[in-house]
Short mmCIF file of C-alpha atoms and ligand atoms in Angstrom, two decimals:
data_model
loop_
_atom_site.label_atom_id
_atom_site.label_comp_id
_atom_site.label_asym_id
_atom_site.label_seq_id
_atom_site.Cartn_x
_atom_site.Cartn_y
_atom_site.Cartn_z
CA MET A 1 0.00 0.00 0.00
CA GLU A 2 1.13 3.54 -0.86
CA GLN A 3 2.60 5.39 2.11
CA SER A 4 3.07 9.12 2.47
CA THR A 5 6.04 11.12 3.59
CA PRO A 6 5.72 14.85 4.17
CA SER A 7 7.75 15.65 1.03
CA GLU A 8 5.59 13.54 -1.30
CA PRO A 9 2.81 15.45 -3.06
CA LEU A 10 -0.45 13.89 -1.94
CA SER A 11 -2.88 13.12 -4.60
CA TYR A 12 -6.45 11.98 -4.29
CA ALA A 13 -7.53 9.98 -7.33
CA VAL A 14 -10.86 11.39 -8.46
CA THR A 15 -13.60 9.18 -9.83
CA ARG A 16 -16.54 11.40 -10.62
CA ASN A 17 -20.04 10.58 -9.52
CA PRO A 18 -21.75 9.31 -12.70
CA THR A 19 -25.11 10.65 -11.52
CA PRO A 20 -24.44 13.97 -9.75
CA ALA A 21 -27.40 16.13 -8.74
CA SER A 22 -28.62 18.35 -11.57
CA ASP A 23 -28.33 22.12 -11.04
CA ALA A 24 -32.06 22.28 -10.25
CA GLU A 25 -31.93 19.34 -7.84
CA ARG A 26 -28.86 20.76 -6.08
CA ALA A 27 -30.56 24.14 -5.72
CA ARG A 28 -33.66 22.46 -4.33
CA ARG A 29 -31.65 20.42 -1.81
CA MET A 30 -29.58 23.40 -0.73
CA ASP A 31 -32.64 25.50 0.04
CA SER A 32 -33.14 25.97 3.81
CA GLN A 33 -32.74 22.42 5.03
CA PRO A 34 -32.11 21.62 8.71
CA PHE A 35 -28.39 21.73 9.59
CA GLY A 36 -26.37 18.77 8.31
CA THR A 37 -29.07 16.87 6.42
CA VAL A 38 -27.99 17.44 2.81
CA TRP A 39 -24.87 15.94 1.24
CA SER A 40 -22.75 16.86 -1.73
CA ASP A 41 -22.07 14.48 -4.64
CA HIS A 42 -18.73 13.07 -3.48
CA LEU A 43 -16.71 11.79 -0.53
CA ALA A 44 -12.95 11.94 -0.06
CA LYS A 45 -11.46 8.84 1.53
CA ALA A 46 -8.15 7.35 2.58
CA THR A 47 -7.37 4.03 4.19
CA TRP A 48 -4.84 3.21 6.88
CA THR A 49 -3.43 -0.21 7.63
CA LEU A 50 -0.93 -1.20 10.27
CA GLU A 51 1.50 -2.49 7.67
CA GLY A 52 1.14 0.22 5.04
CA GLY A 53 0.17 3.41 6.89
CA TRP A 54 -2.00 5.91 5.03
CA GLY A 55 -2.78 5.24 1.39
CA SER A 56 -5.54 4.61 -1.12
CA ARG A 57 -6.43 8.30 -1.27
CA ARG A 58 -9.46 8.84 -3.43
CA VAL A 59 -12.52 10.92 -4.15
CA GLU A 60 -15.57 8.99 -5.24
CA ALA A 61 -19.34 9.22 -5.52
CA PHE A 62 -21.12 9.79 -2.23
CA SER A 63 -22.57 6.45 -1.13
CA ASP A 64 -23.37 4.42 1.94
CA LEU A 65 -20.48 2.62 3.59
CA VAL A 66 -19.81 -1.08 3.52
CA LEU A 67 -18.74 -1.81 7.09
CA HIS A 68 -18.29 -5.11 8.87
CA PRO A 69 -20.85 -5.37 11.72
CA GLY A 70 -17.91 -6.15 14.03
CA ALA A 71 -16.07 -2.89 13.19
CA THR A 72 -14.41 -1.30 16.23
CA VAL A 73 -16.18 2.00 15.68
CA LEU A 74 -19.59 0.37 16.00
CA HIS A 75 -18.81 -1.39 19.27
CA TYR A 76 -16.32 0.76 21.10
CA GLY A 77 -16.76 4.15 19.43
CA GLN A 78 -13.19 4.36 18.20
CA GLN A 79 -13.59 7.46 16.07
CA VAL A 80 -12.82 11.16 15.91
CA PHE A 81 -14.21 13.96 13.78
CA GLU A 82 -13.82 17.61 12.88
CA GLY A 83 -16.00 20.45 11.67
CA LEU A 84 -14.92 23.33 9.45
CA LYS A 85 -16.53 25.40 6.75
CA ALA A 86 -15.83 26.48 3.18
CA TYR A 87 -17.09 30.01 2.45
CA ARG A 88 -17.98 31.45 -0.94
CA TRP A 89 -16.76 35.00 -1.34
CA ALA A 90 -18.44 37.63 -3.50
CA ASP A 91 -15.84 37.06 -6.25
CA GLY A 92 -16.83 33.37 -6.39
CA GLY A 93 -13.64 32.12 -4.70
CA ILE A 94 -13.91 29.45 -1.99
CA HIS A 95 -12.00 29.90 1.25
CA LEU A 96 -11.36 27.89 4.40
CA PHE A 97 -11.01 29.39 7.87
CA ARG A 98 -7.91 28.22 9.78
CA PRO A 99 -8.00 24.68 8.36
CA GLU A 100 -4.57 23.92 9.83
CA ALA A 101 -6.06 24.41 13.31
CA ASN A 102 -8.71 21.77 12.58
CA ALA A 103 -6.03 19.49 11.10
CA ALA A 104 -3.96 19.81 14.28
CA ARG A 105 -6.95 19.14 16.54
CA PHE A 106 -7.98 16.18 14.37
CA ALA A 107 -4.52 14.69 14.86
CA ALA A 108 -4.58 15.37 18.61
CA SER A 109 -8.05 13.83 18.96
CA ALA A 110 -6.89 10.81 16.97
CA ALA A 111 -3.87 10.32 19.22
CA ARG A 112 -6.16 10.33 22.30
CA MET A 113 -8.39 7.68 20.75
CA ALA A 114 -5.44 5.49 19.67
CA LEU A 115 -6.16 6.20 16.01
CA PRO A 116 -3.40 6.98 13.50
CA PRO A 117 -3.26 10.78 13.07
CA LEU A 118 -3.89 11.94 9.51
CA PRO A 119 -0.99 14.22 8.50
CA GLU A 120 -1.95 17.89 8.19
CA GLU A 121 -1.04 18.04 4.49
CA ASP A 122 -3.26 15.02 3.88
CA PHE A 123 -6.16 16.70 5.68
CA LEU A 124 -5.77 19.81 3.51
CA ALA A 125 -5.22 17.83 0.30
CA SER A 126 -8.43 15.88 0.87
CA ILE A 127 -10.42 19.10 1.27
CA GLU A 128 -8.92 20.57 -1.89
CA ALA A 129 -9.66 17.37 -3.79
CA LEU A 130 -13.27 17.23 -2.61
CA LEU A 131 -13.86 20.90 -3.36
CA SER A 132 -12.33 20.51 -6.82
CA VAL A 133 -15.38 18.39 -7.75
CA ASP A 134 -18.02 19.69 -5.32
CA ALA A 135 -17.40 23.46 -5.53
CA ALA A 136 -20.96 24.00 -6.78
CA TRP A 137 -22.18 22.81 -3.38
CA VAL A 138 -20.70 25.84 -1.62
CA PRO A 139 -23.73 28.10 -1.25
CA ALA A 140 -23.57 31.83 -1.86
CA GLN A 141 -26.36 33.25 0.31
CA ASP A 142 -25.72 35.19 3.53
CA GLU A 143 -24.81 33.05 6.54
CA THR A 144 -24.43 29.89 4.43
CA SER A 145 -21.39 27.72 3.86
CA LEU A 146 -20.34 24.19 3.01
CA TYR A 147 -19.79 22.40 6.31
CA LEU A 148 -16.94 19.91 6.02
CA ARG A 149 -16.97 16.90 8.30
CA PRO A 150 -13.71 14.89 8.39
CA LEU A 151 -14.07 11.55 10.19
CA LEU A 152 -11.71 8.74 11.23
CA ILE A 153 -13.20 5.36 12.13
CA GLY A 154 -11.76 2.07 13.31
CA THR A 155 -12.97 -0.46 10.73
CA GLU A 156 -11.37 -3.71 11.81
CA ALA A 157 -13.81 -6.47 12.74
CA CYS A 158 -12.62 -7.36 16.22
CA LEU A 159 -14.53 -7.61 19.47
CA GLY A 160 -11.36 -7.50 21.56
CA VAL A 161 -10.96 -4.09 23.15
CA ARG A 162 -7.86 -2.83 21.36
CA PRO A 163 -7.13 -0.28 18.64
CA SER A 164 -8.31 -1.18 15.16
CA MET A 165 -5.60 -2.25 12.75
CA THR A 166 -7.50 -0.76 9.83
CA VAL A 167 -8.85 2.77 9.80
CA GLU A 168 -10.86 4.72 7.27
CA TYR A 169 -10.70 8.46 6.76
CA LEU A 170 -13.81 10.02 5.28
CA LEU A 171 -14.51 13.61 4.38
CA MET A 172 -18.10 14.55 3.69
CA ALA A 173 -19.64 17.92 2.91
CA SER A 174 -23.02 19.39 3.74
CA PRO A 175 -24.31 22.81 2.62
CA VAL A 176 -25.62 24.62 5.70
CA GLY A 177 -27.19 27.78 7.02
CA ALA A 178 -27.65 28.65 10.70
CA TYR A 179 -27.19 25.76 13.16
CA PHE A 180 -30.29 26.54 15.20
CA PRO A 181 -33.60 26.05 13.39
CA HIS A 182 -34.82 29.54 14.34
CA GLY A 183 -31.74 31.20 12.80
CA VAL A 184 -29.39 33.59 14.58
CA LYS A 185 -31.63 34.44 17.52
CA PRO A 186 -30.81 34.24 21.22
CA VAL A 187 -30.93 30.69 22.57
CA SER A 188 -31.88 29.49 26.03
CA ILE A 189 -29.65 27.12 27.99
CA TRP A 190 -30.47 24.54 30.61
CA VAL A 191 -27.88 23.63 33.26
CA ALA A 192 -27.39 19.84 33.15
CA GLN A 193 -28.53 18.18 36.38
CA GLY A 194 -26.49 15.20 37.53
CA PHE A 195 -24.73 14.78 34.18
CA HIS A 196 -21.26 15.86 33.19
CA ARG A 197 -19.70 16.01 29.79
CA ALA A 198 -16.17 15.01 30.72
CA GLY A 199 -13.92 14.18 33.62
CA ALA A 200 -10.21 14.68 34.31
CA GLY A 201 -8.13 12.36 32.14
CA GLY A 202 -11.16 11.48 30.01
CA THR A 203 -11.86 12.44 26.42
CA GLY A 204 -13.38 15.91 26.91
CA GLN A 205 -10.64 17.60 24.92
CA ALA A 206 -10.98 15.21 21.98
CA LYS A 207 -13.59 15.65 19.30
CA THR A 208 -14.96 12.15 19.56
CA ALA A 209 -18.46 10.71 19.27
CA GLY A 210 -18.79 9.54 22.88
CA ASN A 211 -18.74 13.09 24.21
CA TYR A 212 -21.64 13.99 21.97
CA ALA A 213 -23.54 10.75 22.58
CA ALA A 214 -23.32 11.41 26.32
CA SER A 215 -24.70 14.92 25.81
CA MET A 216 -27.90 13.76 24.14
CA LEU A 217 -29.91 12.78 27.21
CA PRO A 218 -29.09 16.04 29.04
CA GLN A 219 -29.83 17.84 25.75
CA GLN A 220 -33.25 16.13 25.67
CA GLN A 221 -33.82 17.30 29.23
CA ALA A 222 -32.90 20.82 28.14
CA ALA A 223 -35.57 20.57 25.43
CA ASP A 224 -38.07 19.21 27.99
CA HIS A 225 -37.45 22.42 29.95
CA GLY A 226 -38.03 24.53 26.86
CA CYS A 227 -34.34 25.21 26.24
CA ASP A 228 -32.28 25.06 23.06
CA GLN A 229 -29.00 23.85 24.54
CA VAL A 230 -27.54 22.18 27.58
CA LEU A 231 -24.76 23.72 29.70
CA PHE A 232 -22.39 21.37 31.50
CA LEU A 233 -20.71 22.01 34.82
CA ASP A 234 -17.40 20.41 35.82
CA ALA A 235 -17.48 16.83 37.08
CA ILE A 236 -15.47 17.33 40.27
CA HIS A 237 -17.32 20.18 41.97
CA ASP A 238 -20.48 20.30 39.88
CA ALA A 239 -20.01 24.04 40.18
CA TYR A 240 -17.91 25.49 37.34
CA VAL A 241 -19.21 26.26 33.87
CA GLU A 242 -17.52 24.15 31.19
CA GLU A 243 -19.24 24.17 27.82
CA LEU A 244 -22.50 23.57 26.00
CA GLY A 245 -23.43 20.33 24.24
CA GLY A 246 -21.44 21.28 21.15
CA MET A 247 -20.03 24.78 21.62
CA ASN A 248 -17.94 26.97 23.94
CA VAL A 249 -19.37 29.73 26.12
CA PHE A 250 -18.40 33.35 26.90
CA ALA A 251 -19.72 35.94 29.38
CA VAL A 252 -19.46 39.71 28.79
CA ARG A 253 -19.24 41.86 31.89
CA ARG A 254 -20.46 45.39 32.49
CA ASP A 255 -16.86 46.50 33.12
CA GLY A 256 -16.03 45.52 29.51
CA SER A 257 -14.08 42.37 30.32
CA VAL A 258 -14.99 39.02 28.82
CA TRP A 259 -14.75 35.70 30.63
CA THR A 260 -14.61 32.20 29.25
CA PRO A 261 -13.85 28.91 31.01
CA ARG A 262 -10.16 28.07 30.89
CA VAL A 263 -9.29 24.87 29.07
CA THR A 264 -8.35 22.20 31.52
CA GLY A 265 -8.40 19.04 29.41
CA THR A 266 -12.13 18.55 29.82
CA ILE A 267 -13.17 21.33 27.44
CA LEU A 268 -12.91 21.25 23.67
CA GLU A 269 -10.42 23.84 22.49
CA GLY A 270 -12.65 25.51 19.92
CA VAL A 271 -11.09 27.16 16.87
CA THR A 272 -13.86 29.77 17.02
CA ARG A 273 -13.23 30.19 20.76
CA ASP A 274 -9.56 30.86 20.07
CA SER A 275 -10.34 33.27 17.22
CA VAL A 276 -12.86 35.23 19.32
CA ILE A 277 -10.28 35.58 22.09
CA GLU A 278 -7.67 36.80 19.61
CA LEU A 279 -10.03 39.34 18.04
CA LEU A 280 -11.16 40.70 21.41
CA ARG A 281 -7.63 40.90 22.79
CA GLY A 282 -6.55 42.59 19.56
CA ASP A 283 -9.06 45.33 20.42
CA GLY A 284 -7.36 45.73 23.80
CA ARG A 285 -10.20 44.04 25.61
CA ASP A 286 -9.51 42.09 28.77
CA VAL A 287 -10.33 38.43 28.06
CA ILE A 288 -10.02 36.27 31.14
CA GLU A 289 -9.80 32.49 30.84
CA ARG A 290 -10.69 31.25 34.30
CA ASP A 291 -12.89 28.92 36.29
CA ILE A 292 -16.39 30.41 36.31
CA PRO A 293 -18.65 29.24 39.14
CA LEU A 294 -22.28 28.95 38.04
CA ALA A 295 -23.20 30.83 41.24
CA GLU A 296 -21.05 33.78 40.17
CA LEU A 297 -22.55 33.76 36.71
CA ARG A 298 -26.06 33.57 38.14
CA ASP A 299 -25.45 36.45 40.57
CA GLY A 300 -23.77 38.49 37.83
CA ILE A 301 -26.70 38.06 35.46
CA ALA A 302 -29.16 38.89 38.24
CA SER A 303 -27.25 42.04 39.31
CA GLY A 304 -26.44 43.20 35.78
CA ALA A 305 -22.68 42.68 36.25
CA VAL A 306 -22.89 40.13 33.42
CA THR A 307 -24.55 41.83 30.48
CA GLU A 308 -24.22 39.24 27.70
CA LEU A 309 -23.64 35.53 27.24
CA PHE A 310 -22.81 33.89 23.95
CA ALA A 311 -21.99 30.46 22.58
CA CYS A 312 -19.49 29.87 19.81
CA GLY A 313 -18.32 27.08 17.56
CA THR A 314 -17.88 26.32 13.89
CA ALA A 315 -21.50 25.29 13.50
CA ALA A 316 -22.99 27.90 15.85
CA VAL A 317 -20.53 30.67 14.81
CA VAL A 318 -21.37 33.19 17.58
CA THR A 319 -24.85 32.73 19.00
CA PRO A 320 -26.35 34.96 21.72
CA ILE A 321 -27.66 33.27 24.85
CA GLY A 322 -30.78 34.99 26.14
CA ARG A 323 -31.83 32.82 29.08
CA LEU A 324 -30.17 30.64 31.70
CA VAL A 325 -32.44 28.01 33.23
CA ALA A 326 -32.03 25.42 36.01
CA PRO A 327 -34.36 24.12 38.72
CA GLU A 328 -35.49 27.18 40.66
CA LEU A 329 -33.59 29.47 38.30
CA ASP A 330 -34.80 31.25 35.20
CA LEU A 331 -32.78 34.32 34.35
CA VAL A 332 -32.97 36.57 31.35
CA VAL A 333 -29.50 37.72 30.27
CA GLY A 334 -29.39 41.49 29.69
CA ASP A 335 -32.60 42.33 27.87
CA GLY A 336 -32.85 38.80 26.46
CA GLY A 337 -31.76 39.93 22.99
CA ALA A 338 -28.44 39.78 21.19
CA GLY A 339 -26.00 42.00 23.08
CA ALA A 340 -23.89 44.65 21.38
CA LEU A 341 -20.55 42.90 21.83
CA THR A 342 -22.00 39.53 20.78
CA GLN A 343 -23.31 41.09 17.58
CA SER A 344 -20.10 42.95 16.91
CA ILE A 345 -17.81 39.95 17.43
CA ARG A 346 -20.06 37.81 15.28
CA GLY A 347 -19.93 40.48 12.58
CA ARG A 348 -16.15 40.84 12.83
CA LEU A 349 -15.60 37.10 12.53
CA THR A 350 -18.03 36.49 9.70
CA ASP A 351 -16.75 39.54 7.79
CA ILE A 352 -13.31 37.91 7.79
CA GLN A 353 -14.74 34.48 6.90
CA TYR A 354 -16.76 35.83 3.97
CA GLY A 355 -14.00 38.15 2.74
CA ARG A 356 -15.85 41.35 3.64
CA ALA A 357 -13.01 42.53 5.88
CA PRO A 358 -9.24 42.28 5.57
CA ASP A 359 -7.78 39.05 6.89
CA GLU A 360 -5.19 40.61 9.17
CA HIS A 361 -4.50 37.36 11.00
CA GLY A 362 -3.83 35.28 7.89
CA TRP A 363 -6.69 32.95 8.83
CA MET A 364 -8.24 32.44 5.41
CA GLN A 365 -6.98 30.02 2.81
CA ARG A 366 -8.26 30.07 -0.77
CA VAL A 367 -8.90 26.60 -2.18
CA VAL A 368 -10.84 27.15 -5.41
C1 COI B 401 -18.97 22.24 15.20
O1 COI B 401 -19.22 23.36 15.65
O2 COI B 401 -18.41 22.09 14.11
C2 COI B 401 -19.34 21.06 15.93
O3 COI B 401 -18.70 20.07 15.76
C3 COI B 401 -20.49 21.14 16.84
C4 COI B 401 -21.58 20.17 16.56
C5 COI B 401 -22.25 20.36 15.25
C6 COI B 401 -21.19 18.78 16.87
#
């Protein structure tokens, strides 16, 4: 099997989908569907074996997988994934936002889950190869993008609990608009009761399925309480704010400072989180990464010392949080609407992503 070294140019052999969606069908499917439910015409793939390393790089028609029912991923969840977006600029060009950061996190997540890290240049080459045939799937309307979902799965049929000796890399693409069905409006969050997302030494820092699977029951409970998202507290003290089901969280204070939970190994190190911090600090704003007790947040919202809360992530971008709910607690944040700083940081970030503002940080990478 072909093996890569960093100096070798990586090439994905492209076999075009013989029955791609027609222009009309693609337009119909791209029109306001729920997040992550529409797929482009192709998949990029690569295969890893213990003997040969990474090889068999290819782009082929999007299709279901053939997977042995005993595959490690199905039984023991040996998998990791990423999320990043391709943005269409007004001049038609297609750009990625900090893809090398996602590549690095993908490799770090893989290492934690005893999967072979995909080299960064391979990650980027697969995206370029997929976009070379699926560029038409990058939408052009405001707030839309092509969400890219890289995935590594253990495919070996083996019920022994040990790392898979065969691994498949898959890159799929889904045209998306806003993550939340009601668009970019303030969301309400429910504080998880008796459930934690991650513990010390666990997999909280890795982008792996189990973290998200474990968030679904608390997320259902959030919905039962009329909330859009669940907020997790730390597992040791059940007191400190960590993150939402699939996004990081920030608090804006009346004194102008901004707080966000520090990363401790249990919190996903969001690329959007990092970018928001850099933009705010670049403005001279005090951004404090620290432990945030829920009690302090609650009192701050009640007294007006905390004026805004927002969530951020690739999918959610920057989403205002209008309400914080727990048993015997139902607080409106600020006036319940999108706060001024939340709106401005969302605007700053998306202006860079869509090429409406200069890319002073060198975050954007043109692919097509
Ligand atoms: C993302 O923001 O890209 C995520 O992965 C969050 C969620 C859709 C799982």
